[in-house]
Short mmCIF file of C-alpha atoms in Angstrom, two decimals:
data_model
loop_
_atom_site.label_atom_id
_atom_site.label_comp_id
_atom_site.label_asym_id
_atom_site.label_seq_id
_atom_site.Cartn_x
_atom_site.Cartn_y
_atom_site.Cartn_z
CA MET A 521 60.83 92.95 111.03
CA TYR A 522 61.18 95.71 108.72
CA VAL A 523 63.17 98.98 108.63
CA PRO A 524 60.68 101.85 108.19
CA ALA A 525 60.93 103.46 104.78
CA LYS A 526 58.60 106.38 105.52
CA LEU A 527 57.02 108.26 108.38
CA PHE A 528 54.61 111.02 109.00
CA PHE A 529 53.95 113.31 111.95
CA THR A 530 50.61 113.93 113.61
CA LYS A 531 49.13 115.38 116.75
CA GLY A 532 45.78 115.71 118.67
CA VAL A 533 43.81 116.73 121.67
CA GLY A 534 40.98 115.03 123.45
CA THR A 535 38.69 115.91 126.41
CA HIS A 536 36.42 113.58 128.42
CA ARG A 537 35.37 112.78 131.89
CA GLU A 538 37.40 109.52 131.58
CA LYS A 539 41.15 109.71 131.12
CA LEU A 540 41.30 106.71 128.72
CA THR A 541 38.53 108.18 126.55
CA SER A 542 40.28 111.53 126.48
CA PHE A 543 43.34 109.72 125.18
CA GLU A 544 41.26 107.89 122.55
CA LEU A 545 39.75 111.19 121.45
CA ALA A 546 43.25 112.68 121.14
CA LEU A 547 44.24 109.63 118.85
CA ARG A 548 41.03 110.32 116.78
CA ASP A 549 41.96 113.95 116.50
CA ALA A 550 45.34 112.87 115.22
CA ARG A 551 43.66 110.39 112.78
CA ILE A 552 45.44 107.33 114.23
CA ALA A 553 42.80 105.84 116.65
CA CYS A 554 41.85 102.91 114.38
CA TYR A 555 45.33 101.21 114.48
CA ASN A 556 47.03 99.01 117.08
CA LEU A 557 49.78 101.27 118.10
CA VAL A 558 53.09 99.91 119.28
CA ARG A 559 55.44 102.33 121.02
CA VAL A 560 59.09 102.09 119.86
CA SER A 561 62.22 103.90 120.81
CA SER A 562 63.55 106.95 119.01
CA ILE A 563 65.59 105.99 115.97
CA PHE A 564 64.99 107.82 112.69
CA PRO A 565 65.88 105.02 110.20
CA PRO A 566 68.46 105.37 107.51
CA ARG A 567 66.99 106.66 104.18
CA CYS A 568 63.55 107.16 105.70
CA LYS A 569 61.39 109.67 103.88
CA GLU A 570 58.87 112.00 105.51
CA VAL A 571 55.45 111.97 103.84
CA SER A 572 52.24 113.92 104.58
CA ILE A 573 49.69 112.44 106.93
CA ASP A 574 47.31 111.96 103.98
CA GLN A 575 49.91 110.03 102.04
CA GLY A 576 50.82 107.89 105.03
CA LEU A 577 47.27 107.06 106.04
CA LYS A 578 46.61 105.66 102.48
CA GLU A 579 49.23 102.95 103.29
CA LEU A 580 47.49 101.74 106.41
CA MET A 581 44.53 99.60 107.13
CA PRO A 582 42.27 99.76 110.30
CA GLY A 583 43.38 97.33 112.92
CA GLN A 584 46.91 97.19 111.48
CA ILE A 585 49.86 97.05 113.95
CA VAL A 586 51.56 100.39 113.53
CA HIS A 587 54.85 101.42 115.17
CA VAL A 588 54.90 104.99 116.65
CA VAL A 589 57.16 107.25 118.57
CA ILE A 590 54.55 109.01 120.71
CA SER A 591 54.44 111.58 123.48
CA GLU A 592 51.37 112.09 125.59
CA CYS A 593 50.36 114.39 128.49
CA ALA A 594 47.08 114.50 130.35
CA THR A 595 45.55 116.60 133.11
CA ALA A 596 42.26 116.86 134.95
CA GLU A 597 43.28 120.12 136.58
CA PRO A 598 41.22 123.07 135.23
CA ASN A 599 43.29 125.60 133.23
CA ARG A 600 46.55 123.54 133.48
CA LEU A 601 48.71 123.78 130.33
CA VAL A 602 49.87 120.50 128.97
CA ALA A 603 52.21 119.91 126.08
CA SER A 604 53.44 116.87 123.98
CA SER A 605 56.13 117.12 121.45
CA VAL A 606 58.16 114.84 119.14
CA GLY A 607 61.43 116.22 117.69
CA VAL A 608 63.55 114.78 114.88
CA ALA A 609 67.08 115.22 113.80
CA ILE A 610 68.11 113.88 110.42
CA PRO A 611 71.81 113.41 109.51
CA LYS A 612 73.30 114.85 106.30
CA ASP A 613 74.52 111.36 105.46
CA ARG A 614 71.19 109.71 104.82
CA ASP A 615 72.74 106.19 105.12
CA GLN A 616 73.17 107.03 108.82
CA PHE A 617 70.35 106.82 111.33
CA GLY A 618 68.97 109.89 113.10
CA TYR A 619 66.99 110.55 116.30
CA LEU A 620 63.40 111.13 117.29
CA SER A 621 62.68 112.48 120.80
CA GLU A 622 59.61 112.50 122.89
CA HIS A 623 58.85 115.36 125.41
CA HIS A 624 55.86 116.06 127.52
CA ALA A 625 55.49 118.87 130.13
CA TYR A 626 53.05 120.77 132.29
CA GLY A 627 52.94 124.58 132.06
CA GLN A 628 55.15 124.79 129.09
CA THR A 629 54.24 126.73 125.97
CA ALA A 630 54.07 125.12 122.56
CA LYS A 631 57.30 126.96 121.52
CA ALA A 632 59.23 125.93 124.64
CA ALA A 633 58.12 122.28 124.28
CA ALA A 634 58.87 122.26 120.54
CA ASP A 635 62.36 123.82 120.98
CA TYR A 636 63.16 121.35 123.84
CA ALA A 637 62.11 118.24 121.75
CA GLU A 638 63.91 119.47 118.64
CA ASP A 639 66.95 120.29 120.69
CA LEU A 640 67.02 116.93 122.38
CA ALA A 641 66.95 115.02 119.12
CA ALA A 642 69.64 117.13 117.64
CA GLU A 643 71.77 116.79 120.77
CA MET A 644 71.46 113.03 120.62
CA LEU A 645 72.47 112.93 116.88
CA ALA A 646 75.29 115.37 117.34
CA THR A 647 76.83 113.35 120.16
CA ILE A 648 77.02 110.07 118.08
CA LEU A 649 78.38 112.09 115.03
CA GLY A 650 81.15 113.40 117.23
CA VAL A 651 80.14 117.10 117.37
CA GLU A 652 81.61 118.55 120.58
CA PHE A 653 79.61 121.25 122.37
CA ASN A 654 78.75 122.40 125.84
CA PRO A 655 75.52 120.68 126.83
CA ASN A 656 74.68 123.83 128.84
CA SER A 657 74.87 126.06 125.79
CA SER A 658 71.65 127.72 124.52
CA TRP A 659 69.68 126.21 121.61
CA ASP A 660 71.07 128.91 119.34
CA GLU A 661 74.66 128.30 120.37
CA LYS A 662 74.31 124.47 119.87
CA ARG A 663 72.48 124.99 116.55
CA GLU A 664 75.41 127.15 115.37
CA GLN A 665 77.97 124.50 116.36
CA TRP A 666 75.94 121.82 114.55
CA LYS A 667 75.83 123.97 111.46
CA ILE A 668 79.58 124.48 111.64
CA ALA A 669 80.13 120.75 111.85
CA ASP A 670 77.85 120.31 108.85
CA VAL A 671 76.58 116.91 109.82
CA ILE A 672 72.89 117.52 110.54
CA TYR A 673 70.66 117.91 107.49
CA LYS A 674 67.46 118.86 109.19
CA THR A 675 65.59 119.24 112.55
CA LYS A 676 61.91 119.68 113.08
CA GLU A 677 59.15 118.93 115.61
CA VAL A 678 55.47 118.37 115.98
CA THR A 679 53.80 119.77 119.13
CA GLN A 680 50.46 119.84 120.68
CA THR A 681 49.32 121.88 123.61
CA ALA A 682 45.98 122.37 125.42
CA VAL A 683 44.66 123.99 128.56
CA GLY A 684 42.91 121.69 130.99
CA HIS A 685 39.08 121.80 130.81
CA LYS A 686 37.53 124.46 133.03
CA ASP A 687 35.21 121.78 134.63
CA GLY A 688 38.11 119.33 135.47
CA LEU A 689 37.49 116.87 132.55
CA TRP A 690 40.50 115.03 131.43
CA THR A 691 42.41 116.78 128.68
CA THR A 692 45.05 114.70 126.80
CA VAL A 693 47.50 115.93 124.11
CA ILE A 694 49.64 113.68 121.92
CA ALA A 695 52.31 114.15 119.30
CA ALA A 696 53.53 111.26 117.24
CA ALA A 697 55.85 110.06 114.46
CA VAL A 698 54.15 107.13 112.62
CA LEU A 699 56.62 104.69 111.09
CA LEU A 700 55.61 102.91 107.78
CA PRO A 701 57.06 99.93 106.05
CA GLU A 702 58.09 99.98 102.34
CA ARG A 703 55.13 99.12 100.18
#
């Protein structure tokens, strides 16, 4: 197997009378439907570089097996808010691995889902880097402690939300980090 050298983030939404088709349409919206997606756990590889979706897609071929960290959420309930988010925390020491986190929720705004996923990834990274903090602290308090410790280089997220279709069609949202091998 390989250690991913690059990754890109994407998101999408799909709506259809069939749940599976709504998921497929969300993958199409995210531009990753033509790949054989394999879900993997949430490690951001050492020295991995983020690239744009356009750059990343140039390195893939339809039908290729592609590893992803993906979050999905679906509803057939009219007007129900759904959210999917993937957060990432990258260590300052790029020879160290970081964390990706998946989060999905019902009734949660894009900002709340994004903050939660980003916070979760940063918290996982901080704990292995020995940063001590109160897990019940607010996001801002934790972020300040991580800044003081000076071990986290960057955090970010990708989030997709949607409101369930008014006629009860399936609505699916996805957020994903797509891992790429070295070319």
